[in-house]
Amino acid sequence: MNSVNQKIIDAVIEKAEKVCPDSLALIGIYGSVARGDEYEKSDLDLLILIQNDEGWQLGTGFILQNSKVGYDIYCTNWDRLRYDAACHHAQLSRMIDSKIVFIKNQQAYDELCNLREQAKLFLASEERFQRVNKLVDKAKVSYANAYLHEELGQVRLDAFGVIHSLMDAIMLFHGSYFKRSTKSMLEELAALPIEEFFVDHIKSVAASKDVLEIRALLKSLLLYTEVHLKQKRNKAEPSASLAGTYEEMYSNWRNKVEEAAKQNNVFASFMNMCSLQNMLIEISDEVAIGTYNIMEEYNPDCLEDNVSLFDACLQEYEKVYETAGIAINYYPSVDEFVADYLKN
């Protein structure tokens, strides 16, 4: 580490002793300086962990005129580190890879090590796919905004939101995180088992001057991501955990679809059929129950067809119950249900 960086770190430690001696827990370095590949314009990326609000006094920003390098002395509290450890994004290098150069509180260092292990375990777990799905949903909001806005500058910002969320989603999906700066992100992404055009499309968005082209590229990125994220998931086989789902489908929507047909209420039929479809999609994301294309076959011109379609889906889902060894809860009368319910 060069003398400028060392002086900055020493100054933070000295100021902490003067103005908030109980605040500073530790200091780490990350980024190019920690990796040893910095160049003459590299700044110093610091993990300054503080334990209370007094520690925010240590934060500042400045520019050295002789080198024209800007420095951001940014502090981090435990809430931020715990958020990072829960892998809400893929920018985890600061938390996981920082080289600790100063320890004031050994207990804080031990807790940081625990958070690092927590993050690594999360990246290797099935639970990470929930984060991935949320990031894709976030990308879709930005994508929708790209269609709501007309100004090129605003659409570019919307595109940034899409790209940022999708890159994080794909990285987390593969159980990894970005270890280098923005300029190397695409290289890290390209190292994953993804199609080459994905990175090329991102580059094309950055270079585009046309709103329609940007929107088309974003759509392609989103569609590819959704397909890619489904490739690796190992879905569970139907099991007893599905108990009650058939009955829920029946009780929530079956008779409502039939009533909608009798009243020729297209809206009610549409909404209830969509609800059934969404429940099946939610289950199929986790369990191998097959594919149900209900809304592809939905018929707004003959609502009786939708009743038949609903029943056909239920009959198909009965096979899932059979595979899982689940019996449908039928009772000849409410008295028999009550007796059985109270008995168990």
Short mmCIF file of C-alpha atoms in Angstrom, two decimals:
data_model
loop_
_atom_site.label_atom_id
_atom_site.label_comp_id
_atom_site.label_asym_id
_atom_site.label_seq_id
_atom_site.Cartn_x
_atom_site.Cartn_y
_atom_site.Cartn_z
CA MET A 1 0.00 0.00 0.00
CA ASN A 2 1.38 3.41 -0.94
CA SER A 3 2.11 6.17 1.56
CA VAL A 4 -0.94 8.28 0.60
CA ASN A 5 -3.34 5.46 1.36
CA GLN A 6 -1.58 4.61 4.61
CA LYS A 7 -1.76 8.24 5.74
CA ILE A 8 -5.50 8.30 5.05
CA ILE A 9 -6.07 5.17 7.10
CA ASP A 10 -3.90 6.49 9.94
CA ALA A 11 -5.86 9.77 9.88
CA VAL A 12 -9.18 7.94 10.22
CA ILE A 13 -7.86 5.99 13.21
CA GLU A 14 -6.46 9.15 14.83
CA LYS A 15 -9.69 11.12 14.31
CA ALA A 16 -11.75 8.26 15.72
CA GLU A 17 -9.68 8.37 18.91
CA LYS A 18 -10.31 12.10 19.20
CA VAL A 19 -14.00 12.47 18.36
CA CYS A 20 -15.63 9.04 18.77
CA PRO A 21 -13.32 6.60 20.56
CA ASP A 22 -16.11 4.05 21.08
CA SER A 23 -17.37 4.11 17.50
CA LEU A 24 -14.69 2.66 15.23
CA ALA A 25 -14.71 -1.14 15.17
CA LEU A 26 -12.32 -1.95 12.33
CA ILE A 27 -11.01 -0.82 8.95
CA GLY A 28 -10.61 -2.91 5.85
CA ILE A 29 -9.52 -2.20 2.27
CA TYR A 30 -11.08 -3.66 -0.83
CA GLY A 31 -11.05 -3.01 -4.56
CA SER A 32 -7.95 -2.51 -6.68
CA VAL A 33 -5.71 -1.52 -3.76
CA ALA A 34 -6.55 -4.73 -1.89
CA ARG A 35 -6.05 -6.81 -5.02
CA GLY A 36 -2.77 -5.09 -5.87
CA ASP A 37 -3.81 -4.06 -9.38
CA GLU A 38 -4.37 -0.34 -8.81
CA TYR A 39 -3.09 2.29 -11.25
CA GLU A 40 -2.05 5.91 -10.74
CA LYS A 41 -5.67 7.18 -10.63
CA SER A 42 -7.04 4.47 -8.32
CA ASP A 43 -8.80 5.69 -5.22
CA LEU A 44 -8.86 3.93 -1.87
CA ASP A 45 -11.88 1.76 -1.12
CA LEU A 46 -12.33 1.46 2.62
CA LEU A 47 -14.59 -0.58 4.84
CA ILE A 48 -14.89 1.63 7.93
CA LEU A 49 -17.15 -0.23 10.32
CA ILE A 50 -18.74 1.93 12.99
CA GLN A 51 -20.75 0.80 16.01
CA ASN A 52 -22.89 3.86 16.74
CA ASP A 53 -24.11 7.07 15.13
CA GLU A 54 -21.20 9.11 16.46
CA GLY A 55 -19.02 7.24 14.00
CA TRP A 56 -20.60 8.99 11.03
CA GLN A 57 -18.31 11.92 11.89
CA LEU A 58 -15.47 9.97 10.33
CA GLY A 59 -17.02 10.15 6.89
CA THR A 60 -15.93 12.77 4.36
CA GLY A 61 -14.84 13.22 0.76
CA PHE A 62 -11.97 15.10 -0.84
CA ILE A 63 -9.83 15.47 -3.98
CA LEU A 64 -6.04 15.59 -4.02
CA GLN A 65 -5.00 18.34 -6.44
CA ASN A 66 -1.56 16.97 -7.13
CA SER A 67 -2.85 13.59 -8.32
CA LYS A 68 -6.43 14.65 -9.23
CA VAL A 69 -7.76 11.57 -7.42
CA GLY A 70 -10.99 11.77 -5.47
CA TYR A 71 -11.47 9.93 -2.19
CA ASP A 72 -14.71 8.96 -0.45
CA ILE A 73 -14.24 8.17 3.23
CA TYR A 74 -17.48 6.26 3.68
CA CYS A 75 -18.56 4.60 6.90
CA THR A 76 -20.61 1.41 7.21
CA ASN A 77 -22.76 0.29 10.10
CA TRP A 78 -23.96 -3.16 11.12
CA ASP A 79 -27.36 -2.76 9.48
CA ARG A 80 -25.70 -2.28 6.12
CA LEU A 81 -23.37 -5.23 6.55
CA ARG A 82 -26.20 -7.52 7.62
CA TYR A 83 -28.19 -6.39 4.58
CA ASP A 84 -25.22 -7.26 2.38
CA ALA A 85 -24.76 -10.62 4.09
CA ALA A 86 -28.38 -11.47 3.24
CA CYS A 87 -27.38 -11.14 -0.45
CA HIS A 88 -30.01 -8.65 -1.59
CA HIS A 89 -27.58 -7.81 -4.41
CA ALA A 90 -24.34 -9.15 -5.87
CA GLN A 91 -22.03 -6.28 -4.88
CA LEU A 92 -20.60 -8.21 -1.96
CA SER A 93 -16.86 -7.81 -2.34
CA ARG A 94 -16.60 -5.06 0.29
CA MET A 95 -18.20 -7.26 2.92
CA ILE A 96 -16.63 -10.60 1.92
CA ASP A 97 -13.20 -9.73 0.50
CA SER A 98 -12.00 -6.70 2.45
CA LYS A 99 -8.52 -7.11 3.87
CA ILE A 100 -8.70 -5.99 7.48
CA VAL A 101 -5.87 -3.59 8.27
CA PHE A 102 -6.99 -2.30 11.66
CA ILE A 103 -9.01 -3.93 14.45
CA LYS A 104 -10.22 -1.90 17.41
CA ASN A 105 -12.89 -4.35 18.52
CA GLN A 106 -12.08 -8.06 18.28
CA GLN A 107 -15.72 -9.01 18.86
CA ALA A 108 -16.72 -6.89 15.86
CA TYR A 109 -14.14 -8.66 13.71
CA ASP A 110 -15.48 -12.04 14.81
CA GLU A 111 -19.01 -10.93 13.92
CA LEU A 112 -17.81 -9.77 10.49
CA CYS A 113 -16.30 -13.21 9.93
CA ASN A 114 -19.63 -14.76 10.87
CA LEU A 115 -21.45 -12.53 8.38
CA ARG A 116 -19.02 -13.53 5.68
CA GLU A 117 -19.70 -17.19 6.32
CA GLN A 118 -23.43 -16.48 6.40
CA ALA A 119 -23.23 -14.85 2.97
CA LYS A 120 -21.22 -17.73 1.50
CA LEU A 121 -23.69 -20.26 2.86
CA PHE A 122 -26.56 -18.23 1.45
CA LEU A 123 -24.92 -18.14 -1.99
CA ALA A 124 -24.71 -21.94 -1.91
CA SER A 125 -28.29 -22.41 -0.73
CA GLU A 126 -31.62 -22.78 -2.52
CA GLU A 127 -32.79 -19.72 -0.62
CA ARG A 128 -30.80 -17.47 -2.93
CA PHE A 129 -33.31 -18.11 -5.71
CA GLN A 130 -35.85 -16.04 -3.78
CA ARG A 131 -33.46 -13.09 -4.00
CA VAL A 132 -32.98 -13.78 -7.71
CA ASN A 133 -36.73 -13.66 -8.33
CA LYS A 134 -37.05 -10.36 -6.49
CA LEU A 135 -34.25 -8.86 -8.55
CA VAL A 136 -35.95 -9.95 -11.77
CA ASP A 137 -39.20 -8.41 -10.54
CA LYS A 138 -37.28 -5.21 -9.84
CA ALA A 139 -35.87 -5.30 -13.38
CA LYS A 140 -39.38 -5.64 -14.78
CA VAL A 141 -40.47 -2.46 -13.00
CA SER A 142 -37.60 -0.57 -14.62
CA TYR A 143 -38.49 -2.17 -17.95
CA ALA A 144 -42.09 -0.99 -17.62
CA ASN A 145 -40.83 2.50 -16.86
CA ALA A 146 -38.76 2.41 -20.05
CA TYR A 147 -42.06 2.08 -21.94
CA LEU A 148 -43.82 4.75 -19.90
CA HIS A 149 -41.10 7.34 -20.54
CA GLU A 150 -40.34 8.89 -23.90
CA GLU A 151 -37.24 11.00 -23.25
CA LEU A 152 -34.03 9.26 -24.26
CA GLY A 153 -32.21 10.29 -21.09
CA GLN A 154 -34.90 8.90 -18.81
CA VAL A 155 -35.17 5.66 -20.80
CA ARG A 156 -31.42 5.24 -20.44
CA LEU A 157 -31.79 5.52 -16.67
CA ASP A 158 -34.59 2.95 -16.77
CA ALA A 159 -32.30 0.71 -18.82
CA PHE A 160 -29.65 1.07 -16.14
CA GLY A 161 -32.18 -0.22 -13.60
CA VAL A 162 -32.96 -3.24 -15.76
CA ILE A 163 -29.34 -4.08 -16.43
CA HIS A 164 -28.20 -3.58 -12.85
CA SER A 165 -30.90 -5.87 -11.45
CA LEU A 166 -30.47 -8.57 -14.11
CA MET A 167 -26.70 -8.68 -13.70
CA ASP A 168 -27.10 -9.12 -9.96
CA ALA A 169 -29.78 -11.77 -10.51
CA ILE A 170 -27.64 -13.87 -12.83
CA MET A 171 -24.59 -13.57 -10.60
CA LEU A 172 -26.51 -14.67 -7.50
CA PHE A 173 -28.25 -17.43 -9.45
CA HIS A 174 -24.83 -18.95 -10.10
CA GLY A 175 -23.90 -18.58 -6.43
CA SER A 176 -21.39 -15.83 -7.04
CA TYR A 177 -20.90 -12.08 -6.66
CA PHE A 178 -18.98 -9.26 -8.34
CA LYS A 179 -15.44 -9.09 -7.08
CA ARG A 180 -14.14 -6.20 -9.18
CA SER A 181 -15.17 -2.67 -10.18
CA THR A 182 -17.73 -1.58 -12.78
CA LYS A 183 -15.22 -1.60 -15.61
CA SER A 184 -14.70 -5.35 -15.14
CA MET A 185 -18.29 -6.39 -14.45
CA LEU A 186 -19.00 -7.57 -17.98
CA GLU A 187 -15.86 -9.71 -17.93
CA GLU A 188 -17.02 -11.36 -14.71
CA LEU A 189 -20.47 -11.85 -16.19
CA ALA A 190 -19.07 -13.34 -19.40
CA ALA A 191 -17.14 -15.89 -17.35
CA LEU A 192 -20.45 -17.44 -16.28
CA PRO A 193 -22.20 -20.07 -18.42
CA ILE A 194 -24.42 -17.58 -20.26
CA GLU A 195 -24.96 -16.83 -23.93
CA GLU A 196 -22.49 -14.36 -25.43
CA PHE A 197 -25.26 -12.16 -26.82
CA PHE A 198 -26.37 -11.26 -23.27
CA VAL A 199 -23.22 -9.24 -22.65
CA ASP A 200 -23.31 -7.89 -26.21
CA HIS A 201 -26.86 -6.64 -25.68
CA ILE A 202 -25.81 -4.81 -22.52
CA LYS A 203 -23.03 -3.12 -24.48
CA SER A 204 -25.50 -2.22 -27.21
CA VAL A 205 -27.84 -0.57 -24.71
CA ALA A 206 -24.97 1.57 -23.43
CA ALA A 207 -24.11 2.63 -26.98
CA SER A 208 -27.65 3.17 -28.27
CA LYS A 209 -29.14 6.56 -29.14
CA ASP A 210 -32.58 5.20 -29.99
CA VAL A 211 -35.42 4.65 -27.50
CA LEU A 212 -37.06 1.88 -29.53
CA GLU A 213 -33.77 0.01 -29.88
CA ILE A 214 -33.10 0.25 -26.14
CA ARG A 215 -36.55 -1.12 -25.35
CA ALA A 216 -36.10 -4.02 -27.76
CA LEU A 217 -32.71 -4.86 -26.25
CA LEU A 218 -34.10 -4.73 -22.71
CA LYS A 219 -36.93 -7.07 -23.68
CA SER A 220 -34.44 -9.55 -25.10
CA LEU A 221 -32.32 -9.36 -21.93
CA LEU A 222 -35.34 -9.97 -19.70
CA LEU A 223 -36.70 -12.86 -21.73
CA TYR A 224 -33.32 -14.55 -21.87
CA THR A 225 -32.80 -14.09 -18.13
CA GLU A 226 -36.13 -15.72 -17.31
CA VAL A 227 -35.29 -18.75 -19.45
CA HIS A 228 -31.74 -18.95 -18.12
CA LEU A 229 -32.84 -18.83 -14.50
CA LYS A 230 -35.11 -21.83 -14.96
CA GLN A 231 -32.39 -24.12 -16.31
CA LYS A 232 -30.57 -24.96 -13.12
CA ARG A 233 -33.36 -25.30 -10.60
CA ASN A 234 -33.88 -28.78 -9.21
CA LYS A 235 -37.57 -28.90 -8.44
CA ALA A 236 -38.85 -31.09 -5.65
CA GLU A 237 -41.01 -34.09 -6.40
CA PRO A 238 -44.67 -33.86 -5.30
CA SER A 239 -44.93 -34.63 -1.59
CA ALA A 240 -47.22 -34.30 1.40
CA SER A 241 -46.37 -30.58 1.51
CA LEU A 242 -48.91 -30.08 -1.29
CA ALA A 243 -51.78 -31.24 0.91
CA GLY A 244 -54.63 -28.76 0.84
CA THR A 245 -53.70 -27.10 -2.44
CA TYR A 246 -56.29 -29.00 -4.48
CA GLU A 247 -59.03 -28.15 -2.00
CA GLU A 248 -57.90 -24.51 -1.98
CA MET A 249 -58.18 -24.29 -5.76
CA TYR A 250 -61.63 -25.80 -5.65
CA SER A 251 -62.99 -23.70 -2.81
CA ASN A 252 -61.52 -20.40 -3.98
CA TRP A 253 -62.46 -20.38 -7.64
CA ARG A 254 -64.25 -23.43 -9.02
CA ASN A 255 -67.85 -22.41 -8.22
CA LYS A 256 -67.08 -18.78 -9.01
CA VAL A 257 -66.08 -19.75 -12.53
CA GLU A 258 -69.33 -21.69 -12.90
CA GLU A 259 -71.35 -18.76 -11.54
CA ALA A 260 -69.58 -16.38 -13.93
CA ALA A 261 -70.60 -18.61 -16.84
CA LYS A 262 -74.25 -18.60 -15.74
CA GLN A 263 -74.25 -14.81 -15.43
CA ASN A 264 -72.14 -14.27 -18.56
CA ASN A 265 -69.68 -12.28 -16.45
CA VAL A 266 -66.53 -12.28 -18.57
CA PHE A 267 -64.53 -10.23 -16.08
CA ALA A 268 -65.28 -12.61 -13.18
CA SER A 269 -64.42 -15.63 -15.30
CA PHE A 270 -61.17 -14.02 -16.42
CA MET A 271 -60.09 -13.03 -12.91
CA ASN A 272 -60.81 -16.41 -11.35
CA MET A 273 -59.12 -18.36 -14.13
CA CYS A 274 -56.05 -16.12 -13.79
CA SER A 275 -56.03 -16.78 -10.05
CA LEU A 276 -55.96 -20.53 -10.67
CA GLN A 277 -53.18 -20.11 -13.22
CA ASN A 278 -51.09 -18.01 -10.83
CA MET A 279 -51.42 -20.54 -8.01
CA LEU A 280 -50.29 -23.35 -10.29
CA ILE A 281 -47.35 -21.25 -11.48
CA GLU A 282 -46.36 -20.53 -7.89
CA ILE A 283 -46.41 -24.23 -7.02
CA SER A 284 -44.61 -25.27 -10.22
CA ASP A 285 -41.75 -22.88 -9.46
CA GLU A 286 -40.78 -25.17 -6.59
CA VAL A 287 -42.38 -28.56 -7.33
CA ALA A 288 -42.40 -30.71 -10.48
CA ILE A 289 -46.16 -30.70 -11.14
CA GLY A 290 -46.04 -30.20 -14.89
CA THR A 291 -47.26 -27.28 -17.00
CA TYR A 292 -50.74 -25.78 -17.01
CA ASN A 293 -51.47 -23.32 -19.82
CA ILE A 294 -54.87 -22.24 -18.57
CA MET A 295 -54.93 -18.71 -19.91
CA GLU A 296 -53.79 -19.89 -23.32
CA GLU A 297 -57.00 -21.91 -23.55
CA TYR A 298 -59.24 -19.47 -21.69
CA ASN A 299 -62.27 -18.58 -23.85
CA PRO A 300 -63.93 -15.18 -23.32
CA ASP A 301 -66.58 -16.00 -25.95
CA CYS A 302 -67.93 -19.12 -24.25
CA LEU A 303 -67.61 -19.04 -20.50
CA GLU A 304 -68.93 -22.60 -20.17
CA ASP A 305 -65.68 -23.70 -21.82
CA ASN A 306 -63.79 -22.18 -18.91
CA VAL A 307 -65.76 -24.29 -16.44
CA SER A 308 -64.74 -27.39 -18.37
CA LEU A 309 -61.17 -26.13 -18.54
CA PHE A 310 -61.10 -25.56 -14.79
CA ASP A 311 -62.40 -29.08 -14.12
CA ALA A 312 -59.86 -30.56 -16.54
CA CYS A 313 -57.06 -28.82 -14.66
CA LEU A 314 -58.36 -30.14 -11.37
CA GLN A 315 -58.49 -33.66 -12.79
CA GLU A 316 -54.90 -33.29 -13.96
CA TYR A 317 -53.89 -32.00 -10.55
CA GLU A 318 -55.51 -35.02 -8.91
CA LYS A 319 -52.70 -37.05 -10.51
CA VAL A 320 -50.19 -34.88 -8.65
CA TYR A 321 -52.00 -35.72 -5.42
CA GLU A 322 -51.87 -39.42 -6.30
CA THR A 323 -48.12 -39.20 -6.99
CA ALA A 324 -47.62 -37.53 -3.61
CA GLY A 325 -49.84 -40.07 -1.86
CA ILE A 326 -52.36 -37.41 -0.80
CA ALA A 327 -56.08 -38.09 -0.55
CA ILE A 328 -58.55 -35.34 -1.38
CA ASN A 329 -60.58 -34.33 1.66
CA TYR A 330 -64.15 -35.29 0.74
CA TYR A 331 -66.93 -35.55 3.37
CA PRO A 332 -70.54 -36.62 2.74
CA SER A 333 -71.77 -34.05 5.27
CA VAL A 334 -70.55 -31.25 7.48
CA ASP A 335 -71.27 -33.38 10.56
CA GLU A 336 -68.79 -35.99 9.37
CA PHE A 337 -66.23 -33.26 8.69
CA VAL A 338 -66.70 -31.81 12.18
CA ALA A 339 -66.36 -35.24 13.78
CA ASP A 340 -63.17 -35.99 11.88
CA TYR A 341 -61.77 -32.48 12.40
CA LEU A 342 -62.26 -32.63 16.15
CA LYS A 343 -60.96 -36.18 16.39
CA ASN A 344 -57.61 -35.17 14.88
#
